[in-house]
Amino acid sequence: MSLKHGLLGLLNYKSLTGYELDKTFRSSLSFFWQAKTSQIYRELDAMEEKGWLNSQRIMQTEKPNKRVYTITHSGKEELANWFSLPDSDIADAMRVKSAFLMRIFFAGETTTQQALALLRSYREKCMESKNALSLAHVSASSYAETITPETITAEKRVTFWKLSILYGESYYASGIAWADQAIALLEEENE
Amino acid sequence: MSLKHGLLGLLNYKSLTGYELDKTFRSSLSFFWQAKTSQIYRELDAMEEKGWLNSQRIMQTEKPNKRVYTITHSGKEELANWFSLPDSDIADAMRVKSAFLMRIFFAGETTTQQALALLRSYREKCMESKNALSLAHVSASSYAETITPETITAEKRVTFWKLSILYGESYYASGIAWADQAIALLEEENE
DNA sequence: TTAATCATGTAACACGTTACATGATTGC
DNA sequence: GCAATCATGTAACGTGTTACATGATTAA
């Protein structure tokens, strides 16, 4: 259900077209939720049928016609309802689903060299991801202003925006620390 | 594709029925990959059609009849092929998908008290999950023997099994550390 | 001149979840 | 007597991915 609620959350800031929602998703929420363009359009249709949104077609001559989505009263209720029931999302956050860890589990079937290569490659990608996030952190303050309206104090928005980036940095850092431990252990055994 | 490869990995140890695979999945791989019983049966059918498995029906009088799955040569090739191409799984491991973080992102729309409650609840669940894993760590050595054959040295299996548990402990610990930071920050601002 | 931006979707497929169905045996 | 274990699935739905289609304008 969370794609729906992410879209509701953005439309609660201001009315947007599917195209704009797609771009906004990619440039802000995509760190912790990903969605393809085609999926977003499908979900918008479903949400309109549920009565959470209204849409209005805008004809344009220079550019393709567009369709602006606006959250309804019922949509705001749904959003408030979602906020009030966080338990299942917290439970989901406890679940790890990782094909990479499945490889680690079965790594006893391969050579120690293969396992080491896997871990080193993982560590490297964690470093890259962490560095990319640190850059995002720096530009967060100015960036946040482009996606939320003026009515909410900018500081409050930025606080939570930064907290989500901080989560990512912490996440990748723990991946690096774990990989270091694992690599050290295997190298030791290999001697 | 990883459910298929998880099942192949287990069947590479020894032939099992769908029911046994389901139980084995739940008691070992479920920390980093979850699958429903009905999905496992569906995947086994698909894998047999691909020629990765053979199945043999065993009639029983005291208990329901069963169907034992055995990995084929082609299945072993597929497994080896999967081992040799880890890049996409590593890339996937870099992606965070979390409705909980989406809530954090939108938490500026609620009160600081609500946000604090969310973070405290998250922290608590991380603690519980971490403690549950620590217990698993203790019993890992004896447990691992029940799911892998004698041909592979037990120590090697246990090493990687423990590494995956270690990952989990590290993951939850980083969640706790992040939540502590976040809670401290919000409490400070609230004063 | 070629790529990016604007702007919308459809169709098919893959993977995951929920609900339902059956029915004997064994342990508390 | 009731729950758990053994053992198999089907059907429908929900969510996510891939491939395809269209076509004008604008900046490098």
GROMACS .gro file of N, CA and C in nm, chain B residues 26-159:
model
  402
  217ARG      N    1   1.176  -2.182   0.642
  217ARG     CA    2   1.132  -2.106   0.759
  217ARG      C    3   1.234  -2.107   0.872
  218SER      N    4   1.300  -2.221   0.888
  218SER     CA    5   1.387  -2.232   1.004
  218SER      C    6   1.531  -2.190   0.977
  219SER      N    7   1.564  -2.162   0.850
  219SER     CA    8   1.702  -2.121   0.825
  219SER      C    9   1.711  -1.996   0.737
  220LEU      N   10   1.661  -2.002   0.616
  220LEU     CA   11   1.674  -1.889   0.524
  220LEU      C   12   1.580  -1.774   0.554
  221SER      N   13   1.480  -1.799   0.639
  221SER     CA   14   1.375  -1.697   0.655
  221SER      C   15   1.424  -1.566   0.716
  222PHE      N   16   1.542  -1.567   0.777
  222PHE     CA   17   1.593  -1.440   0.827
  222PHE      C   18   1.615  -1.340   0.712
  223PHE      N   19   1.658  -1.388   0.596
  223PHE     CA   20   1.682  -1.295   0.486
  223PHE      C   21   1.601  -1.322   0.360
  224TRP      N   22   1.514  -1.422   0.366
  224TRP     CA   23   1.422  -1.443   0.254
  224TRP      C   24   1.298  -1.517   0.303
  225GLN      N   25   1.180  -1.461   0.271
  225GLN     CA   26   1.057  -1.522   0.318
  225GLN      C   27   0.976  -1.571   0.199
  226ALA      N   28   0.907  -1.682   0.218
  226ALA     CA   29   0.819  -1.733   0.113
  226ALA      C   30   0.705  -1.810   0.175
  227LYS      N   31   0.586  -1.792   0.119
  227LYS     CA   32   0.469  -1.863   0.166
  227LYS      C   33   0.469  -2.005   0.109
  228THR      N   34   0.405  -2.095   0.182
  228THR     CA   35   0.394  -2.235   0.138
  228THR      C   36   0.343  -2.246  -0.004
  229SER      N   37   0.235  -2.173  -0.033
  229SER     CA   38   0.174  -2.185  -0.166
  229SER      C   39   0.269  -2.138  -0.275
  230GLN      N   40   0.352  -2.039  -0.243
  230GLN     CA   41   0.448  -1.990  -0.341
  230GLN      C   42   0.556  -2.093  -0.369
  231ILE      N   43   0.599  -2.161  -0.263
  231ILE     CA   44   0.702  -2.265  -0.279
  231ILE      C   45   0.653  -2.375  -0.372
  232TYR      N   46   0.531  -2.421  -0.352
  232TYR     CA   47   0.477  -2.525  -0.440
  232TYR      C   48   0.468  -2.476  -0.584
  233ARG      N   49   0.428  -2.352  -0.602
  233ARG     CA   50   0.418  -2.297  -0.737
  233ARG      C   51   0.555  -2.290  -0.804
  234GLU      N   52   0.656  -2.245  -0.728
  234GLU     CA   53   0.790  -2.234  -0.784
  234GLU      C   54   0.849  -2.371  -0.817
  235LEU      N   55   0.819  -2.470  -0.732
  235LEU     CA   56   0.869  -2.605  -0.758
  235LEU      C   57   0.814  -2.657  -0.891
  236ASP      N   58   0.685  -2.632  -0.916
  236ASP     CA   59   0.625  -2.670  -1.045
  236ASP      C   60   0.699  -2.603  -1.161
  237ALA      N   61   0.722  -2.472  -1.145
  237ALA     CA   62   0.789  -2.396  -1.252
  237ALA      C   63   0.931  -2.446  -1.275
  238MET      N   64   0.998  -2.479  -1.166
  238MET     CA   65   1.136  -2.526  -1.177
  238MET      C   66   1.144  -2.665  -1.242
  239GLU      N   67   1.042  -2.745  -1.215
  239GLU     CA   68   1.040  -2.877  -1.278
  239GLU      C   69   1.018  -2.861  -1.429
  240GLU      N   70   0.933  -2.767  -1.466
  240GLU     CA   71   0.909  -2.742  -1.609
  240GLU      C   72   1.033  -2.692  -1.681
  241LYS      N   73   1.114  -2.616  -1.608
  241LYS     CA   74   1.240  -2.566  -1.665
  241LYS      C   75   1.344  -2.678  -1.672
  242GLY      N   76   1.317  -2.790  -1.608
  242GLY     CA   77   1.410  -2.902  -1.610
  242GLY      C   78   1.518  -2.895  -1.504
  243TRP      N   79   1.500  -2.805  -1.406
  243TRP     CA   80   1.601  -2.794  -1.299
  243TRP      C   81   1.581  -2.900  -1.191
  244LEU      N   82   1.461  -2.958  -1.188
  244LEU     CA   83   1.428  -3.058  -1.085
  244LEU      C   84   1.356  -3.177  -1.147
  245ASN      N   85   1.364  -3.290  -1.078
  245ASN     CA   86   1.277  -3.405  -1.104
  245ASN      C   87   1.196  -3.428  -0.979
  246SER      N   88   1.076  -3.482  -0.995
  246SER     CA   89   1.003  -3.517  -0.874
  246SER      C   90   0.955  -3.662  -0.882
  247GLN      N   91   0.945  -3.723  -0.764
  247GLN     CA   92   0.901  -3.861  -0.758
  247GLN      C   93   0.794  -3.872  -0.650
  248ARG      N   94   0.679  -3.926  -0.689
  248ARG     CA   95   0.570  -3.942  -0.591
  248ARG      C   96   0.592  -4.067  -0.507
  249ILE      N   97   0.581  -4.048  -0.376
  249ILE     CA   98   0.597  -4.161  -0.284
  249ILE      C   99   0.464  -4.185  -0.215
  250MET      N  100   0.411  -4.306  -0.233
  250MET     CA  101   0.282  -4.339  -0.172
  250MET      C  102   0.307  -4.380  -0.027
  251GLN      N  103   0.219  -4.334   0.059
  251GLN     CA  104   0.229  -4.370   0.201
  251GLN      C  105   0.090  -4.409   0.250
  252THR      N  106   0.084  -4.500   0.343
  252THR     CA  107  -0.047  -4.543   0.392
  252THR      C  108  -0.084  -4.472   0.523
  253GLU      N  109   0.012  -4.458   0.611
  253GLU     CA  110  -0.015  -4.398   0.742
  253GLU      C  111  -0.025  -4.245   0.733
  254LYS      N  112   0.049  -4.188   0.638
  254LYS     CA  113   0.056  -4.043   0.621
  254LYS      C  114   0.014  -4.007   0.479
  255PRO      N  115  -0.012  -3.877   0.451
  255PRO     CA  116  -0.047  -3.840   0.313
  255PRO      C  117   0.069  -3.872   0.218
  256ASN      N  118   0.036  -3.900   0.092
  256ASN     CA  119   0.141  -3.924  -0.008
  256ASN      C  120   0.228  -3.800  -0.020
  257LYS      N  121   0.349  -3.820  -0.065
  257LYS     CA  122   0.438  -3.704  -0.079
  257LYS      C  123   0.512  -3.706  -0.212
  258ARG      N  124   0.583  -3.599  -0.240
  258ARG     CA  125   0.649  -3.581  -0.368
  258ARG      C  126   0.790  -3.531  -0.338
  259VAL      N  127   0.888  -3.612  -0.371
  259VAL     CA  128   1.027  -3.577  -0.339
  259VAL      C  129   1.094  -3.513  -0.460
  260TYR      N  130   1.152  -3.396  -0.439
  260TYR     CA  131   1.219  -3.322  -0.547
  260TYR      C  132   1.369  -3.344  -0.543
  261THR      N  133   1.426  -3.365  -0.661
  261THR     CA  134   1.570  -3.388  -0.674
  261THR      C  135   1.626  -3.293  -0.779
  262ILE      N  136   1.737  -3.231  -0.750
  262ILE     CA  137   1.800  -3.139  -0.844
  262ILE      C  138   1.860  -3.217  -0.962
  263THR      N  139   1.846  -3.162  -1.082
  263THR     CA  140   1.902  -3.227  -1.203
  263THR      C  141   2.038  -3.166  -1.238
  264HIS      N  142   2.100  -3.218  -1.338
  264HIS     CA  143   2.227  -3.164  -1.387
  264HIS      C  144   2.207  -3.019  -1.429
  265SER      N  145   2.100  -2.996  -1.503
  265SER     CA  146   2.066  -2.861  -1.549
  265SER      C  147   2.042  -2.766  -1.431
  266GLY      N  148   1.984  -2.817  -1.325
  266GLY     CA  149   1.962  -2.737  -1.205
  266GLY      C  150   2.093  -2.698  -1.138
  267LYS      N  151   2.187  -2.793  -1.138
  267LYS     CA  152   2.319  -2.764  -1.079
  267LYS      C  153   2.395  -2.661  -1.161
  268GLU      N  154   2.376  -2.670  -1.292
  268GLU     CA  155   2.437  -2.570  -1.382
  268GLU      C  156   2.382  -2.431  -1.353
  269GLU      N  157   2.250  -2.426  -1.337
  269GLU     CA  158   2.183  -2.299  -1.309
  269GLU      C  159   2.234  -2.240  -1.178
  270LEU      N  160   2.253  -2.326  -1.080
  270LEU     CA  161   2.301  -2.282  -0.949
  270LEU      C  162   2.443  -2.226  -0.960
  271ALA      N  163   2.527  -2.296  -1.036
  271ALA     CA  164   2.666  -2.251  -1.057
  271ALA      C  165   2.666  -2.118  -1.132
  272ASN      N  166   2.577  -2.107  -1.226
  272ASN     CA  167   2.565  -1.985  -1.305
  272ASN      C  168   2.524  -1.867  -1.216
  273TRP      N  169   2.431  -1.894  -1.125
  273TRP     CA  170   2.386  -1.791  -1.030
  273TRP      C  171   2.503  -1.746  -0.942
  274PHE      N  172   2.579  -1.841  -0.891
  274PHE     CA  173   2.694  -1.808  -0.807
  274PHE      C  174   2.792  -1.717  -0.879
  275SER      N  175   2.805  -1.738  -1.010
  275SER     CA  176   2.907  -1.664  -1.085
  275SER      C  177   2.862  -1.522  -1.122
  276LEU      N  178   2.737  -1.489  -1.099
  276LEU     CA  179   2.687  -1.355  -1.136
  276LEU      C  180   2.624  -1.281  -1.017
  277PRO      N  181   2.706  -1.236  -0.923
  277PRO     CA  182   2.650  -1.176  -0.800
  277PRO      C  183   2.614  -1.028  -0.814
  278ASP      N  184   2.653  -0.963  -0.924
  278ASP     CA  185   2.642  -0.817  -0.932
  278ASP      C  186   2.502  -0.761  -0.908
  279SER      N  187   2.402  -0.823  -0.969
  279SER     CA  188   2.268  -0.765  -0.954
  279SER      C  189   2.216  -0.781  -0.811
  280ASP      N  190   2.256  -0.889  -0.746
  280ASP     CA  191   2.213  -0.908  -0.606
  280ASP      C  192   2.282  -0.807  -0.515
  281ILE      N  193   2.407  -0.775  -0.545
  281ILE     CA  194   2.478  -0.674  -0.465
  281ILE      C  195   2.413  -0.538  -0.487
  282ALA      N  196   2.381  -0.508  -0.612
  282ALA     CA  197   2.314  -0.380  -0.642
  282ALA      C  198   2.180  -0.372  -0.568
  283ASP      N  199   2.106  -0.481  -0.566
  283ASP     CA  200   1.978  -0.485  -0.494
  283ASP      C  201   1.998  -0.459  -0.345
  284ALA      N  202   2.108  -0.511  -0.291
  284ALA     CA  203   2.135  -0.495  -0.148
  284ALA      C  204   2.159  -0.348  -0.112
  285MET      N  205   2.193  -0.267  -0.212
  285MET     CA  206   2.215  -0.124  -0.187
  285MET      C  207   2.083  -0.047  -0.180
  286ARG      N  208   1.977  -0.108  -0.232
  286ARG     CA  209   1.848  -0.040  -0.236
  286ARG      C  210   1.772  -0.059  -0.107
  287VAL      N  211   1.727   0.051  -0.049
  287VAL     CA  212   1.646   0.046   0.072
  287VAL      C  213   1.501   0.060   0.027
  288LYS      N  214   1.414  -0.024   0.077
  288LYS     CA  215   1.270  -0.007   0.050
  288LYS      C  216   1.198  -0.019   0.182
  289SER      N  217   1.152   0.092   0.233
  289SER     CA  218   1.100   0.093   0.370
  289SER      C  219   0.987   0.193   0.387
  290ALA      N  220   0.869   0.139   0.411
  290ALA     CA  221   0.753   0.225   0.438
  290ALA      C  222   0.774   0.302   0.568
  291PHE      N  223   0.851   0.242   0.658
  291PHE     CA  224   0.882   0.312   0.783
  291PHE      C  225   0.958   0.443   0.756
  292LEU      N  226   1.056   0.437   0.666
  292LEU     CA  227   1.131   0.559   0.633
  292LEU      C  228   1.045   0.659   0.558
  293MET      N  229   0.949   0.609   0.484
  293MET     CA  230   0.855   0.700   0.418
  293MET      C  231   0.775   0.778   0.523
  294ARG      N  232   0.741   0.710   0.630
  294ARG     CA  233   0.673   0.779   0.741
  294ARG      C  234   0.763   0.886   0.801
  295ILE      N  235   0.890   0.852   0.818
  295ILE     CA  236   0.985   0.950   0.873
  295ILE      C  237   0.990   1.072   0.781
  296PHE      N  238   0.995   1.045   0.651
  296PHE     CA  239   1.000   1.154   0.553
  296PHE      C  240   0.881   1.249   0.569
  297PHE      N  241   0.764   1.193   0.592
  297PHE     CA  242   0.643   1.275   0.603
  297PHE      C  243   0.612   1.316   0.747
  298ALA      N  244   0.698   1.280   0.842
  298ALA     CA  245   0.668   1.303   0.983
  298ALA      C  246   0.658   1.451   1.019
  299GLY      N  247   0.709   1.537   0.931
  299GLY     CA  248   0.693   1.680   0.954
  299GLY      C  249   0.549   1.727   0.952
  300GLU      N  250   0.462   1.644   0.896
  300GLU     CA  251   0.319   1.677   0.888
  300GLU      C  252   0.247   1.645   1.018
  301THR      N  253   0.312   1.568   1.105
  301THR     CA  254   0.248   1.531   1.232
  301THR      C  255   0.317   1.607   1.346
  302THR      N  256   0.280   1.575   1.469
  302THR     CA  257   0.342   1.640   1.584
  302THR      C  258   0.475   1.573   1.618
  303THR      N  259   0.559   1.646   1.687
  303THR     CA  260   0.686   1.590   1.731
  303THR      C  261   0.661   1.470   1.823
  304GLN      N  262   0.554   1.478   1.901
  304GLN     CA  263   0.522   1.365   1.991
  304GLN      C  264   0.492   1.238   1.913
  305GLN      N  265   0.418   1.253   1.803
  305GLN     CA  266   0.387   1.136   1.719
  305GLN      C  267   0.514   1.078   1.657
  306ALA      N  268   0.600   1.169   1.612
  306ALA     CA  269   0.725   1.125   1.551
  306ALA      C  270   0.811   1.052   1.654
  307LEU      N  271   0.815   1.105   1.775
  307LEU     CA  272   0.893   1.042   1.882
  307LEU      C  273   0.838   0.903   1.915
  308ALA      N  274   0.706   0.893   1.919
  308ALA     CA  275   0.644   0.764   1.947
  308ALA      C  276   0.681   0.662   1.840
  309LEU      N  277   0.681   0.706   1.715
  309LEU     CA  278   0.718   0.620   1.602
  309LEU      C  279   0.861   0.570   1.617
  310LEU      N  280   0.951   0.663   1.648
  310LEU     CA  281   1.093   0.627   1.663
  310LEU      C  282   1.116   0.534   1.781
  311ARG      N  283   1.047   0.560   1.891
  311ARG     CA  284   1.065   0.474   2.010
  311ARG      C  285   1.014   0.334   1.984
  312SER      N  286   0.903   0.328   1.914
  312SER     CA  287   0.848   0.197   1.881
  312SER      C  288   0.942   0.120   1.788
  313TYR      N  289   0.997   0.192   1.692
  313TYR     CA  290   1.095   0.132   1.600
  313TYR      C  291   1.216   0.080   1.676
  314ARG      N  292   1.268   0.162   1.767
  314ARG     CA  293   1.385   0.124   1.845
  314ARG      C  294   1.360  -0.004   1.924
  315GLU      N  295   1.242  -0.008   1.985
  315GLU     CA  296   1.206  -0.124   2.067
  315GLU      C  297   1.203  -0.253   1.984
  316LYS      N  298   1.143  -0.243   1.867
  316LYS     CA  299   1.135  -0.361   1.779
  316LYS      C  300   1.273  -0.406   1.732
  317CYS      N  301   1.361  -0.308   1.709
  317CYS     CA  302   1.499  -0.343   1.671
  317CYS      C  303   1.567  -0.420   1.784
  318MET      N  304   1.544  -0.376   1.907
  318MET     CA  305   1.602  -0.445   2.023
  318MET      C  306   1.553  -0.588   2.029
  319GLU      N  307   1.423  -0.605   2.014
  319GLU     CA  308   1.365  -0.739   2.018
  319GLU      C  309   1.425  -0.829   1.911
  320SER      N  310   1.433  -0.775   1.789
  320SER     CA  311   1.485  -0.854   1.678
  320SER      C  312   1.632  -0.890   1.701
  321LYS      N  313   1.705  -0.794   1.754
  321LYS     CA  314   1.848  -0.819   1.779
  321LYS      C  315   1.865  -0.927   1.886
  322ASN      N  316   1.787  -0.919   1.992
  322ASN     CA  317   1.796  -1.020   2.097
  322ASN      C  318   1.759  -1.158   2.046
  323ALA      N  319   1.656  -1.163   1.962
  323ALA     CA  320   1.615  -1.292   1.906
  323ALA      C  321   1.728  -1.353   1.823
  324LEU      N  322   1.799  -1.270   1.750
  324LEU     CA  323   1.910  -1.319   1.668
  324LEU      C  324   2.027  -1.367   1.751
  325SER      N  325   2.053  -1.298   1.861
  325SER     CA  326   2.164  -1.339   1.946
  325SER      C  327   2.143  -1.480   1.998
  326LEU      N  328   2.019  -1.512   2.028
  326LEU     CA  329   1.987  -1.648   2.071
  326LEU      C  330   2.016  -1.746   1.957
  327ALA      N  331   1.977  -1.707   1.836
  327ALA     CA  332   2.000  -1.792   1.719
  327ALA      C  333   2.149  -1.819   1.701
  328HIS      N  334   2.229  -1.716   1.729
  328HIS     CA  335   2.373  -1.728   1.716
  328HIS      C  336   2.429  -1.842   1.801
  329VAL      N  337   2.378  -1.848   1.924
  329VAL     CA  338   2.426  -1.949   2.019
  329VAL      C  339   2.401  -2.090   1.968
  330SER      N  340   2.281  -2.110   1.910
  330SER     CA  341   2.246  -2.246   1.870
  330SER      C  342   2.281  -2.280   1.725
  331ALA      N  343   2.350  -2.186   1.659
  331ALA     CA  344   2.378  -2.204   1.516
  331ALA      C  345   2.459  -2.330   1.486
  332SER      N  346   2.562  -2.351   1.564
  332SER     CA  347   2.653  -2.462   1.537
  332SER      C  348   2.581  -2.596   1.530
  333SER      N  349   2.502  -2.624   1.632
  333SER     CA  350   2.432  -2.753   1.636
  333SER      C  351   2.324  -2.758   1.530
  334TYR      N  352   2.260  -2.643   1.506
  334TYR     CA  353   2.147  -2.638   1.414
  334TYR      C  354   2.187  -2.664   1.269
  335ALA      N  355   2.297  -2.604   1.230
  335ALA     CA  356   2.341  -2.612   1.090
  335ALA      C  357   2.353  -2.755   1.041
  336GLU      N  358   2.388  -2.844   1.131
  336GLU     CA  359   2.407  -2.984   1.092
  336GLU      C  360   2.281  -3.052   1.039
  337THR      N  361   2.167  -3.001   1.081
  337THR     CA  362   2.042  -3.066   1.039
  337THR      C  363   2.003  -3.035   0.895
  338ILE      N  364   2.060  -2.930   0.836
  338ILE     CA  365   2.015  -2.896   0.701
  338ILE      C  366   2.117  -2.916   0.590
  339THR      N  367   2.239  -2.950   0.625
  339THR     CA  368   2.340  -2.973   0.521
  339THR      C  369   2.397  -3.113   0.534
  340PRO      N  370   2.450  -3.167   0.425
  340PRO     CA  371   2.497  -3.305   0.429
  340PRO      C  372   2.636  -3.313   0.491
  341GLU      N  373   2.682  -3.435   0.510
  341GLU     CA  374   2.807  -3.459   0.581
  341GLU      C  375   2.928  -3.430   0.492
  342THR      N  376   2.906  -3.430   0.361
  342THR     CA  377   3.019  -3.418   0.269
  342THR      C  378   3.095  -3.285   0.281
  343ILE      N  379   3.024  -3.178   0.316
  343ILE     CA  380   3.091  -3.049   0.331
  343ILE      C  381   3.134  -3.033   0.476
  344THR      N  382   3.251  -2.982   0.496
  344THR     CA  383   3.297  -2.968   0.634
  344THR      C  384   3.203  -2.875   0.710
  345ALA      N  385   3.163  -2.921   0.827
  345ALA     CA  386   3.067  -2.850   0.909
  345ALA      C  387   3.117  -2.709   0.944
  346GLU      N  388   3.247  -2.696   0.968
  346GLU     CA  389   3.300  -2.565   1.009
  346GLU      C  390   3.276  -2.459   0.903
  347LYS      N  391   3.296  -2.497   0.778
  347LYS     CA  392   3.282  -2.401   0.669
  347LYS      C  393   3.137  -2.351   0.658
  348ARG      N  394   3.043  -2.447   0.665
  348ARG     CA  395   2.901  -2.410   0.664
  348ARG      C  396   2.869  -2.314   0.776
  349VAL      N  397   2.914  -2.352   0.896
  349VAL     CA  398   2.881  -2.273   1.015
  349VAL      C  399   2.939  -2.133   1.007
  350THR      N  400   3.056  -2.120   0.949
  350THR     CA  401   3.117  -1.987   0.933
  350THR      C  402   3.023  -1.892   0.861
   0.00000   0.00000   0.00000
